[in-house]
Amino acid sequence: MKIATLLFLAFRNLTRQKRRNLFLGSGIAIGITLLVVAGSFSLGLKDLLIDRWISYMSGHIQVTVLGSVNDFYGRGKGFFKDKNMVENILASYTNEIDFFYTDASAFVRLIGNRRTDLIQLVGMEVDEGFLKFLNVVQGNGWDLTNTSQYENPIAITTDKADYLRVKLYDTVKASFQTIHGQMQTAKFTIVAIYKADVSYMGWVGYVPKVAMRKLLDYRDHEWGSVVIVLKDKKKAIPLATEIHQKLTPPLMVVKARVGNSEGLVGGFWRDEKRFESLSNLLTIHEVSPHGDIRKNGVLVPLSMAKKQNLQGGKTITITYQSRFEGTKTVQIPITGMYTSSLLPSNLILINEKEFYTLFRSLPAKESMVSLSLSNTDFLCTEWYLLPRPKSAQEINNLYDSLKQNPIYADKVLVSTLYESASSFLQFLSAINMVSLVFASFLFLIVMVGLANSLRMVIRERTREIGTLRAIGMQRSDVRWLFLFEVGLLMLLSGLAGILLGWLLVGILSSLPLDDSGFIGMLLLNKRLHLVMDWGWNIFCLFFVIILGLLTAYRPSKRAARMSPAEALIHYE
């Protein structure tokens, strides 16, 4: 029998039992409505926090520098001492990168009119796109670029201005540390007040990047951590992996004037495993009794010590050519001597903490040499490349590990929004899954009712089935007739549920809500930001149709197996 004929008969049969099918369909529609609203809520949060906030403020890929003092709360903030190391890499991805910017920010306490409050000062390139994002309600956003007329122009939110009791063109003050650790006190002129779309943006104040870099004491060759926004965020993970590989640091063994002769200076890592690799290559002599070689060692080759009459406790002078600041001279006390048949006879070995302190000014690239060793893992590199994390938890574990086992090099971490926001993404998935579980309980009740209903329908229509079989309908056609009936019921009920959900989402999105407290993080312009997730809605529709067909399969199969003769003589 043709499918069109079966569909016609299935639809006719549905209309013959209006009350029963209306009850079942209502239960299915309510379940789908709940799933539609839950999906819209989770997609709205994703759009609000990731596509609008995280993508713009934190980018799709972050190349972060963690400072050598291992403090993640602002003191000694990390930065690239040579911007070329990352700038040249980014130049090879111009087709994939929409734009990128370097960090120039500080967490400060802003002093207003007899009130103070914490705020994140962020240096930004001021352009039309940024001002459109900013939503200025008082003043002129372009005045942020007018650094000649206004001292350190700043834009703050309406809530922050009200709390600090300040108005347009008032002056506020802040004290903070520069990237080099010095205290900086500065005045800022409020040239724009903007309305934050979401409450958690209320703690951000924007300053022109040129002014902020100057306040933080960035030099021309220095960059803050890099935030990258891609044209296609789906490429974030593979591109981050490539960038991570290209950021493999070079060995940092420096040609220098050591005392009155030429020599090499290298650092060694302080962790036990790598120090053990170095120890296997050395025989150490005349160690200072109060020194821990692994943590505080400064080892001079024994042959060099004899030539220059050096011994433990004496200070050695090292002169080298820096990359950006000309010739530099540093001094360090010796803690011991060593001999080695594998290492260069003029190589001074310094523990990593002292090594990176001495070479705070990077050595010139032409002064850095490689060593012909099969393994150099125990020697310090220009920076320390952290492993690629897979989740926010791994990032936190990295931070905890570094606090317990400090690494004194500048540490570079390459991550994406999928790792930094992994907990949030899992939360969104959990919202959908929990909604699906709760809706499934409702569907289960409906499906039990559907199964009972089908048994009753088959019993009531036994003679009808016998008649259809007697005039030539095949068993498979009978089975498909009942499956089509259930499928149509699921489809129409599901579509009604999606329509009802769409209307409910529109109503909920228009209701103004109080944005104080935690709920404010979920609101856009004091309203719930709900976005219809049509992919999720279609999945839920297919889910309920398949669930209905599975429920109807056995009853329909039993109906198809009826003997025409027995069905015709059936008497209810």
Coordinates of C-alpha atoms in Angstrom, one line a residue:
M1 CA 0.0 0.0 0.0
K2 CA 1.3 3.5 -0.8
I3 CA 2.7 5.6 2.0
A4 CA 0.4 8.5 1.2
T5 CA -2.6 6.2 1.7
L6 CA -1.2 4.9 5.0
L7 CA -0.5 8.5 6.2
F8 CA -4.1 9.5 5.3
L9 CA -5.6 6.6 7.2
A10 CA -3.3 7.3 10.2
F11 CA -4.3 10.9 10.4
R12 CA -8.0 10.0 10.1
N13 CA -7.6 7.5 12.9
L14 CA -6.0 10.2 15.1
T15 CA -9.0 12.5 14.6
R16 CA -11.4 9.7 15.5
Q17 CA -10.0 9.5 19.1
K18 CA -9.7 13.2 19.9
R19 CA -9.9 13.1 23.7
R20 CA -7.4 10.3 24.2
N21 CA -4.9 11.7 21.7
L22 CA -5.3 15.3 23.0
F23 CA -4.4 14.1 26.5
L24 CA -1.3 12.2 25.3
G25 CA -0.3 15.0 23.0
S26 CA -0.5 17.6 25.7
G27 CA 1.9 15.7 27.9
I28 CA 4.4 15.4 25.1
A29 CA 4.0 19.1 24.2
I30 CA 4.6 20.2 27.8
G31 CA 7.8 18.1 28.0
I32 CA 9.1 19.5 24.7
T33 CA 8.2 23.1 25.9
L34 CA 10.3 22.5 29.0
L35 CA 13.2 21.3 26.9
V36 CA 12.9 24.3 24.5
V37 CA 13.1 26.8 27.4
A38 CA 16.0 25.0 29.0
G39 CA 17.9 24.9 25.7
S40 CA 17.2 28.6 25.1
F41 CA 18.5 29.4 28.6
S42 CA 21.7 27.5 28.1
L43 CA 22.3 28.9 24.6
G44 CA 21.6 32.4 25.9
L45 CA 24.1 32.0 28.6
K46 CA 26.7 30.7 26.1
D47 CA 26.0 33.6 23.8
L48 CA 26.2 36.1 26.7
L49 CA 29.3 34.8 28.5
I50 CA 31.3 33.2 25.7
D51 CA 30.4 34.8 22.3
R52 CA 30.0 38.3 23.8
W53 CA 32.2 38.4 26.8
I54 CA 34.8 35.7 26.7
S55 CA 35.4 35.9 23.0
Y56 CA 35.8 39.7 23.1
M57 CA 37.6 40.1 26.4
S58 CA 39.5 36.8 26.7
G59 CA 39.7 35.8 23.1
H60 CA 39.5 32.3 21.5
I61 CA 43.2 31.7 22.2
Q62 CA 45.3 33.1 25.1
V63 CA 49.1 33.1 25.1
T64 CA 49.7 34.0 28.8
V65 CA 53.0 34.9 30.5
L66 CA 53.1 34.1 34.2
G67 CA 55.7 36.2 36.0
S68 CA 58.9 34.8 37.4
V69 CA 57.8 35.6 41.0
N70 CA 55.0 33.0 40.8
D71 CA 52.3 35.4 42.1
F72 CA 49.0 35.2 40.2
Y73 CA 47.4 38.1 41.9
G74 CA 49.1 41.1 40.1
R75 CA 52.5 41.4 41.8
G76 CA 55.4 41.0 39.3
K77 CA 53.0 40.4 36.4
G78 CA 54.4 38.4 33.6
F79 CA 55.2 39.8 30.2
F80 CA 57.1 39.0 27.0
K81 CA 60.6 40.6 27.3
D82 CA 61.0 40.3 23.5
K83 CA 57.7 40.7 21.6
N84 CA 59.3 39.3 18.5
M85 CA 59.1 35.8 19.9
V86 CA 55.3 35.8 19.6
E87 CA 54.8 38.5 17.0
N88 CA 56.6 36.6 14.3
I89 CA 54.5 33.5 15.0
L90 CA 51.2 35.4 14.8
A91 CA 52.2 36.9 11.5
S92 CA 52.0 33.4 9.9
Y93 CA 48.3 33.2 10.9
T94 CA 46.9 36.3 9.3
N95 CA 44.3 34.3 7.4
E96 CA 42.9 32.7 10.5
I97 CA 43.2 35.6 13.0
D98 CA 40.4 38.2 13.0
F99 CA 42.4 40.4 15.4
F100 CA 44.6 40.1 18.5
Y101 CA 45.7 42.5 21.3
T102 CA 48.2 42.4 24.1
D103 CA 47.3 42.7 27.7
A104 CA 47.8 46.1 29.5
S105 CA 45.7 45.8 32.6
A106 CA 45.9 46.1 36.4
F107 CA 43.6 45.3 39.2
V108 CA 43.5 48.4 41.4
R109 CA 41.5 50.2 44.1
L110 CA 40.0 53.3 42.6
I111 CA 39.6 56.3 44.9
G112 CA 36.6 58.6 44.2
N113 CA 34.7 61.1 46.3
R114 CA 35.3 59.7 49.8
R115 CA 34.7 56.2 48.6
T116 CA 37.0 53.5 47.1
D117 CA 36.2 50.4 45.1
L118 CA 38.1 47.7 43.3
I119 CA 38.2 47.9 39.5
Q120 CA 40.1 46.2 36.6
L121 CA 41.8 48.9 34.5
V122 CA 42.1 47.6 30.9
G123 CA 44.1 49.3 28.2
M124 CA 42.2 49.1 24.9
E125 CA 42.7 50.3 21.3
V126 CA 39.8 52.8 20.9
D127 CA 38.0 52.3 17.6
E128 CA 34.4 52.3 16.3
G129 CA 33.9 48.6 17.1
F130 CA 35.1 49.1 20.7
L131 CA 32.9 52.1 21.2
K132 CA 29.9 50.2 19.8
F133 CA 30.6 47.5 22.3
L134 CA 31.0 50.0 25.1
N135 CA 27.5 51.6 25.0
V136 CA 28.5 55.1 26.2
V137 CA 25.6 57.0 27.9
Q138 CA 27.5 60.0 29.1
G139 CA 30.4 61.9 27.5
N140 CA 32.1 61.0 24.3
G141 CA 33.9 57.7 23.9
W142 CA 36.4 59.3 21.4
D143 CA 37.7 61.5 24.3
L144 CA 39.5 58.3 25.4
T145 CA 42.0 59.1 22.6
N146 CA 42.4 62.7 23.7
T147 CA 45.4 62.2 26.0
S148 CA 46.7 65.7 25.3
Q149 CA 43.7 67.4 26.9
Y150 CA 42.8 64.8 29.6
E151 CA 45.2 63.2 32.1
N152 CA 44.8 59.4 31.6
P153 CA 41.2 59.4 30.3
I154 CA 39.0 56.6 31.6
A155 CA 35.6 55.2 31.0
I156 CA 33.7 53.6 33.9
T157 CA 30.2 52.2 34.3
T158 CA 27.2 54.1 35.6
D159 CA 27.0 51.9 38.7
K160 CA 30.7 52.5 39.5
A161 CA 30.3 56.2 39.0
D162 CA 27.3 56.3 41.3
Y163 CA 29.1 54.2 44.0
L164 CA 32.2 56.4 43.9
R165 CA 30.1 59.6 43.9
V166 CA 31.8 60.9 40.8
K167 CA 30.6 62.4 37.5
L168 CA 31.8 63.2 34.1
Y169 CA 35.2 64.9 34.0
D170 CA 35.9 64.3 37.6
T171 CA 39.3 63.0 38.6
V172 CA 39.9 59.6 40.4
K173 CA 43.1 58.1 41.7
A174 CA 44.7 54.7 41.9
S175 CA 47.9 53.0 43.1
F176 CA 49.2 49.8 41.6
Q177 CA 52.4 48.0 40.7
T178 CA 54.1 48.2 37.3
I179 CA 55.2 45.1 35.5
H180 CA 58.7 45.6 36.9
G181 CA 57.4 45.7 40.5
Q182 CA 57.6 49.5 41.2
M183 CA 54.6 51.3 42.8
Q184 CA 52.8 53.7 40.5
T185 CA 50.2 56.3 41.6
A186 CA 48.2 57.9 38.9
K187 CA 45.2 60.3 38.3
F188 CA 42.5 59.5 35.8
T189 CA 39.9 61.8 34.2
I190 CA 36.5 60.4 33.6
V191 CA 35.7 61.2 30.0
A192 CA 32.9 58.6 29.4
I193 CA 30.4 56.7 31.5
Y194 CA 29.0 53.6 29.9
K195 CA 26.1 51.3 30.6
A196 CA 27.2 47.7 31.3
D197 CA 25.0 45.2 29.4
V198 CA 25.7 42.6 32.1
S199 CA 26.4 43.2 35.8
Y200 CA 29.8 41.5 35.9
M201 CA 31.2 44.1 33.4
G202 CA 30.6 46.8 36.0
W203 CA 34.1 46.3 37.6
V204 CA 35.9 47.1 34.3
G205 CA 37.3 50.5 33.5
Y206 CA 38.8 51.3 30.1
V207 CA 41.9 53.4 29.5
P208 CA 43.6 54.0 26.1
K209 CA 46.3 51.3 25.7
V210 CA 49.1 53.9 25.0
A211 CA 48.4 55.5 28.4
M212 CA 48.0 52.2 30.2
R213 CA 51.2 50.8 28.8
K214 CA 53.1 53.9 29.9
L215 CA 51.6 53.6 33.4
L216 CA 52.6 50.0 33.7
D217 CA 56.1 50.8 32.5
Y218 CA 56.1 48.7 29.3
R219 CA 59.0 49.3 27.0
D220 CA 58.7 49.3 23.2
H221 CA 60.1 45.7 22.9
E222 CA 57.8 44.3 25.7
W223 CA 54.4 42.8 25.3
G224 CA 51.8 41.7 27.8
S225 CA 50.0 38.4 27.4
V226 CA 48.3 38.0 24.0
V227 CA 44.6 37.6 23.4
I228 CA 43.7 36.2 20.0
V229 CA 40.2 36.3 18.4
L230 CA 39.8 34.0 15.4
K231 CA 37.6 34.3 12.3
D232 CA 36.4 30.7 13.1
K233 CA 36.5 29.8 16.8
K234 CA 36.2 26.1 15.9
K235 CA 39.8 26.2 14.8
A236 CA 40.9 27.4 18.3
I237 CA 42.3 24.1 19.6
P238 CA 44.3 23.0 16.5
L239 CA 45.7 26.5 16.1
A240 CA 46.6 26.7 19.8
T241 CA 48.4 23.4 19.5
E242 CA 50.4 24.7 16.5
I243 CA 51.3 28.0 18.3
H244 CA 52.3 26.0 21.4
Q245 CA 54.7 23.9 19.3
K246 CA 56.2 27.0 17.7
L247 CA 56.8 28.6 21.1
T248 CA 59.3 25.9 22.0
P249 CA 62.0 28.0 23.8
P250 CA 65.7 28.1 22.8
L251 CA 68.5 27.0 25.1
M252 CA 69.8 30.0 27.1
V253 CA 73.6 29.5 27.3
V254 CA 75.3 33.0 27.1
K255 CA 78.7 34.0 25.8
A256 CA 80.1 36.5 28.3
R257 CA 83.2 38.0 29.8
V258 CA 83.7 36.0 33.0
G259 CA 86.3 37.8 35.2
N260 CA 89.3 38.3 33.0
S261 CA 88.5 35.6 30.3
E262 CA 85.8 34.6 27.9
G263 CA 83.3 32.0 29.1
L264 CA 79.8 30.6 28.9
V265 CA 77.1 31.1 31.4
G266 CA 74.1 28.7 31.7
G267 CA 71.4 28.0 34.3
F268 CA 70.2 24.7 35.6
W269 CA 66.6 23.8 36.7
R270 CA 66.1 23.2 40.4
D271 CA 63.7 20.3 40.2
E272 CA 65.1 17.1 41.5
K273 CA 64.7 14.9 38.4
R274 CA 66.5 17.3 36.0
F275 CA 69.1 18.2 38.6
E276 CA 69.9 14.5 38.9
S277 CA 70.6 14.4 35.2
L278 CA 73.0 17.2 35.5
S279 CA 74.7 15.7 38.6
N280 CA 75.5 12.5 36.6
L281 CA 77.7 14.7 34.4
L282 CA 79.6 16.4 37.1
T283 CA 82.1 15.9 39.8
I284 CA 81.7 18.7 42.3
H285 CA 84.6 20.1 44.4
E286 CA 84.9 22.5 47.3
V287 CA 81.2 23.1 48.0
S288 CA 80.2 25.9 50.4
P289 CA 79.1 24.2 53.6
H290 CA 76.0 26.4 54.0
G291 CA 74.8 26.0 50.4
D292 CA 72.3 23.7 48.7
I293 CA 73.7 23.1 45.3
R294 CA 70.4 22.3 43.7
K295 CA 68.7 25.4 45.0
N296 CA 71.5 27.9 45.4
G297 CA 74.5 26.5 43.5
V298 CA 76.8 28.7 41.4
L299 CA 79.4 26.3 40.0
V300 CA 82.6 27.4 38.2
P301 CA 84.8 24.9 36.2
L302 CA 87.8 23.9 38.3
S303 CA 90.2 24.8 35.5
M304 CA 88.7 28.3 35.2
A305 CA 88.8 28.8 39.0
K306 CA 92.5 27.9 39.1
K307 CA 93.4 30.3 36.3
Q308 CA 91.5 33.2 38.0
N309 CA 92.3 32.2 41.5
L310 CA 88.6 31.8 42.4
Q311 CA 87.2 29.8 45.3
G312 CA 84.0 29.3 47.2
G313 CA 82.5 32.5 48.6
K314 CA 84.3 34.8 46.2
T315 CA 82.3 37.0 43.8
I316 CA 82.7 36.6 40.1
T317 CA 81.9 39.4 37.6
I318 CA 80.0 38.6 34.4
T319 CA 79.7 41.0 31.5
Y320 CA 77.4 40.3 28.6
Q321 CA 75.7 42.1 25.7
S322 CA 72.0 42.5 26.3
R323 CA 69.4 42.4 23.6
F324 CA 67.9 45.9 24.1
E325 CA 70.0 47.7 26.8
G326 CA 73.6 47.5 25.7
T327 CA 76.4 46.0 27.8
K328 CA 75.4 44.7 31.2
T329 CA 77.6 43.8 34.1
V330 CA 76.5 41.6 37.0
Q331 CA 78.1 39.9 40.0
I332 CA 77.4 36.7 41.9
P333 CA 79.2 34.7 44.7
I334 CA 80.6 31.3 43.9
T335 CA 79.4 28.3 45.9
G336 CA 81.6 25.6 44.4
M337 CA 83.7 24.2 41.5
Y338 CA 83.2 21.2 39.3
T339 CA 84.8 19.1 36.6
S340 CA 83.1 17.3 33.7
S341 CA 84.4 15.5 30.6
L342 CA 81.1 16.3 28.7
L343 CA 80.4 19.9 29.5
P344 CA 82.5 22.8 28.0
S345 CA 85.5 23.7 30.2
N346 CA 84.4 27.3 30.5
L347 CA 80.7 26.9 31.3
I348 CA 79.6 28.4 34.6
L349 CA 76.4 26.8 36.0
I350 CA 74.0 28.9 38.0
N351 CA 70.8 27.8 39.7
E352 CA 67.7 29.0 37.9
K353 CA 66.5 31.5 40.5
E354 CA 69.8 33.4 40.4
F355 CA 70.3 32.8 36.7
Y356 CA 67.0 34.6 35.7
T357 CA 67.7 37.4 38.2
L358 CA 71.1 38.0 36.6
F359 CA 69.8 37.9 33.1
R360 CA 66.7 40.0 33.8
S361 CA 67.8 41.9 30.7
L362 CA 67.8 39.3 27.9
P363 CA 71.1 38.5 26.3
A364 CA 71.6 39.4 22.7
K365 CA 70.5 36.6 20.3
E366 CA 74.0 36.4 18.8
S367 CA 75.4 35.9 22.4
M368 CA 73.3 32.7 22.9
V369 CA 74.9 29.5 21.8
S370 CA 73.9 25.8 21.5
L371 CA 75.7 22.9 23.1
S372 CA 76.6 19.6 21.3
L373 CA 75.0 17.4 24.0
S374 CA 72.6 14.6 23.5
N375 CA 70.4 15.9 26.4
T376 CA 70.1 19.5 27.5
D377 CA 66.8 19.2 29.4
F378 CA 68.6 20.1 32.7
L379 CA 69.7 23.5 31.3
C380 CA 67.5 26.6 31.4
T381 CA 65.8 28.0 28.4
E382 CA 64.8 31.6 27.5
W383 CA 61.3 31.0 28.8
Y384 CA 59.5 27.9 30.2
L385 CA 56.7 26.5 28.1
L386 CA 53.9 25.0 30.2
P387 CA 52.1 22.0 28.8
R388 CA 48.8 22.5 26.9
P389 CA 45.9 22.1 29.4
K390 CA 42.8 20.2 28.5
S391 CA 40.4 21.8 31.0
A392 CA 40.0 24.6 33.5
Q393 CA 40.8 22.1 36.3
E394 CA 44.2 21.4 34.6
I395 CA 44.9 25.1 34.5
N396 CA 44.2 25.4 38.2
N397 CA 46.4 22.3 38.9
L398 CA 49.2 24.0 36.9
Y399 CA 48.9 27.1 39.1
D400 CA 48.8 25.1 42.3
S401 CA 51.9 23.1 41.2
L402 CA 53.8 26.2 40.4
K403 CA 53.1 27.7 43.8
Q404 CA 54.4 24.5 45.5
N405 CA 57.3 24.0 43.1
P406 CA 58.3 27.5 41.8
I407 CA 59.8 27.9 38.3
Y408 CA 61.7 31.2 38.1
A409 CA 61.7 31.6 34.3
D410 CA 58.9 33.5 32.6
K411 CA 56.3 30.8 32.1
V412 CA 54.2 30.7 28.8
L413 CA 50.8 29.1 28.9
V414 CA 48.8 28.6 25.6
S415 CA 45.1 27.9 26.2
T416 CA 41.8 28.3 24.5
L417 CA 38.3 29.4 25.6
Y418 CA 37.4 25.7 25.5
E419 CA 39.8 25.0 28.3
S420 CA 39.5 28.2 30.3
A421 CA 35.7 28.0 30.1
S422 CA 35.4 24.2 30.2
S423 CA 33.7 24.2 33.5
F424 CA 31.1 26.7 32.3
L425 CA 30.6 24.7 29.0
Q426 CA 30.1 21.5 31.1
F427 CA 27.5 23.4 33.2
L428 CA 25.6 24.4 30.1
S429 CA 25.6 20.8 28.9
A430 CA 24.5 19.7 32.4
I431 CA 21.5 22.1 32.1
N432 CA 20.4 20.4 28.9
M433 CA 21.0 16.9 30.2
V434 CA 19.2 17.5 33.5
S435 CA 16.3 19.0 31.6
L436 CA 16.2 16.0 29.3
V437 CA 16.2 13.6 32.3
F438 CA 13.3 15.4 34.0
A439 CA 11.4 15.6 30.7
S440 CA 12.1 11.9 30.2
F441 CA 10.2 11.1 33.4
L442 CA 7.3 13.0 31.9
F443 CA 7.7 11.2 28.6
L444 CA 7.9 7.9 30.4
I445 CA 4.5 8.5 32.0
V446 CA 3.2 9.5 28.6
M447 CA 4.7 6.5 26.9
V448 CA 3.1 4.1 29.5
G449 CA -0.2 5.8 28.7
L450 CA 0.5 5.4 25.0
A451 CA 1.2 1.7 25.3
N452 CA -2.0 1.1 27.3
S453 CA -3.9 3.3 24.8
L454 CA -2.5 1.3 21.9
R455 CA -3.6 -2.0 23.5
M456 CA -7.1 -0.6 23.9
V457 CA -7.1 0.8 20.4
I458 CA -6.1 -2.5 18.9
R459 CA -8.7 -4.3 20.9
E460 CA -11.4 -1.8 19.9
R461 CA -10.3 -2.0 16.2
T462 CA -9.9 -5.8 15.9
R463 CA -12.7 -6.2 13.5
E464 CA -11.5 -3.2 11.5
I465 CA -8.1 -4.8 11.3
G466 CA -9.7 -8.1 10.1
T467 CA -11.6 -6.2 7.4
L468 CA -8.5 -4.4 6.2
R469 CA -6.6 -7.7 6.1
A470 CA -9.5 -9.4 4.3
I471 CA -9.6 -6.9 1.5
G472 CA -5.9 -7.3 0.8
M473 CA -3.9 -5.1 3.3
Q474 CA -0.5 -6.8 4.1
R475 CA 0.7 -7.5 7.6
S476 CA 3.5 -4.9 7.1
D477 CA 0.9 -2.3 6.1
V478 CA -1.0 -2.9 9.3
R479 CA 2.2 -2.5 11.3
W480 CA 3.1 0.7 9.5
L481 CA -0.4 2.1 9.9
F482 CA -0.1 2.0 13.7
L483 CA 3.5 3.3 13.6
F484 CA 2.5 6.2 11.4
E485 CA -0.4 7.0 13.8
V486 CA 2.0 7.2 16.7
G487 CA 4.7 9.0 14.6
L488 CA 2.2 11.7 13.6
L489 CA 1.0 12.1 17.2
M490 CA 4.6 12.6 18.3
L491 CA 5.4 14.9 15.4
L492 CA 2.4 17.2 15.9
S493 CA 2.7 17.2 19.7
G494 CA 6.4 18.0 19.4
L495 CA 5.8 20.8 16.9
A496 CA 3.1 22.2 19.2
G497 CA 5.6 22.0 22.1
I498 CA 8.3 23.9 20.2
L499 CA 5.7 26.6 19.2
L500 CA 4.6 26.9 22.8
G501 CA 8.2 27.0 24.0
W502 CA 9.0 29.7 21.4
L503 CA 6.1 31.8 22.8
L504 CA 7.2 31.2 26.4
V505 CA 10.8 32.2 25.6
G506 CA 9.5 35.4 24.0
I507 CA 7.5 36.2 27.1
L508 CA 10.2 35.4 29.6
S509 CA 12.8 37.4 27.6
S510 CA 10.6 40.5 27.8
L511 CA 10.1 40.5 31.6
P512 CA 12.4 43.1 33.5
L513 CA 14.2 41.6 36.5
D514 CA 16.3 42.9 39.3
D515 CA 20.0 42.5 38.3
S516 CA 21.4 42.6 41.8
G517 CA 23.2 39.6 43.2
F518 CA 24.2 36.5 41.3
I519 CA 21.1 36.7 39.0
G520 CA 22.6 39.8 37.4
M521 CA 25.3 37.7 35.7
L522 CA 22.5 35.9 33.7
L523 CA 20.8 39.1 32.5
L524 CA 21.3 41.3 29.5
N525 CA 19.8 44.8 30.0
K526 CA 18.0 43.5 33.1
R527 CA 16.3 40.7 31.1
L528 CA 16.9 37.1 30.7
H529 CA 18.9 36.5 27.5
L530 CA 17.2 33.5 26.0
V531 CA 18.1 32.3 22.5
M532 CA 16.2 29.6 20.6
D533 CA 18.5 26.6 20.1
W534 CA 17.1 25.1 16.9
G535 CA 19.6 22.3 16.8
W536 CA 18.6 21.2 20.3
N537 CA 14.9 21.6 19.5
I538 CA 15.2 19.4 16.5
F539 CA 17.1 16.8 18.5
C540 CA 14.4 16.8 21.2
L541 CA 11.7 16.4 18.4
F542 CA 13.5 13.4 16.9
F543 CA 14.1 12.0 20.4
V544 CA 10.4 12.0 21.3
I545 CA 9.4 10.6 17.9
I546 CA 11.9 7.7 18.2
L547 CA 10.8 7.1 21.8
G548 CA 7.1 6.9 20.6
L549 CA 7.9 4.6 17.7
L550 CA 9.9 2.2 20.0
T551 CA 6.9 2.2 22.4
A552 CA 4.5 1.5 19.6
Y553 CA 6.5 -1.2 17.8
R554 CA 5.5 -4.3 19.8
P555 CA 1.7 -3.4 19.9
S556 CA 1.7 -2.7 16.2
K557 CA 3.6 -5.9 15.5
R558 CA 1.0 -7.8 17.5
A559 CA -1.8 -6.2 15.6
A560 CA -0.2 -7.1 12.3
R561 CA 0.0 -10.8 13.3
M562 CA -3.8 -11.1 13.8
S563 CA -5.6 -13.7 11.6
P564 CA -8.2 -12.0 9.4
A565 CA -10.7 -14.8 10.1
E566 CA -10.3 -14.5 13.9
A567 CA -10.4 -10.7 13.8
L568 CA -13.6 -10.7 11.8
I569 CA -15.5 -12.9 14.3
H570 CA -14.1 -11.0 17.2
Y571 CA -17.0 -9.6 19.4
E572 CA -16.3 -6.9 22.0

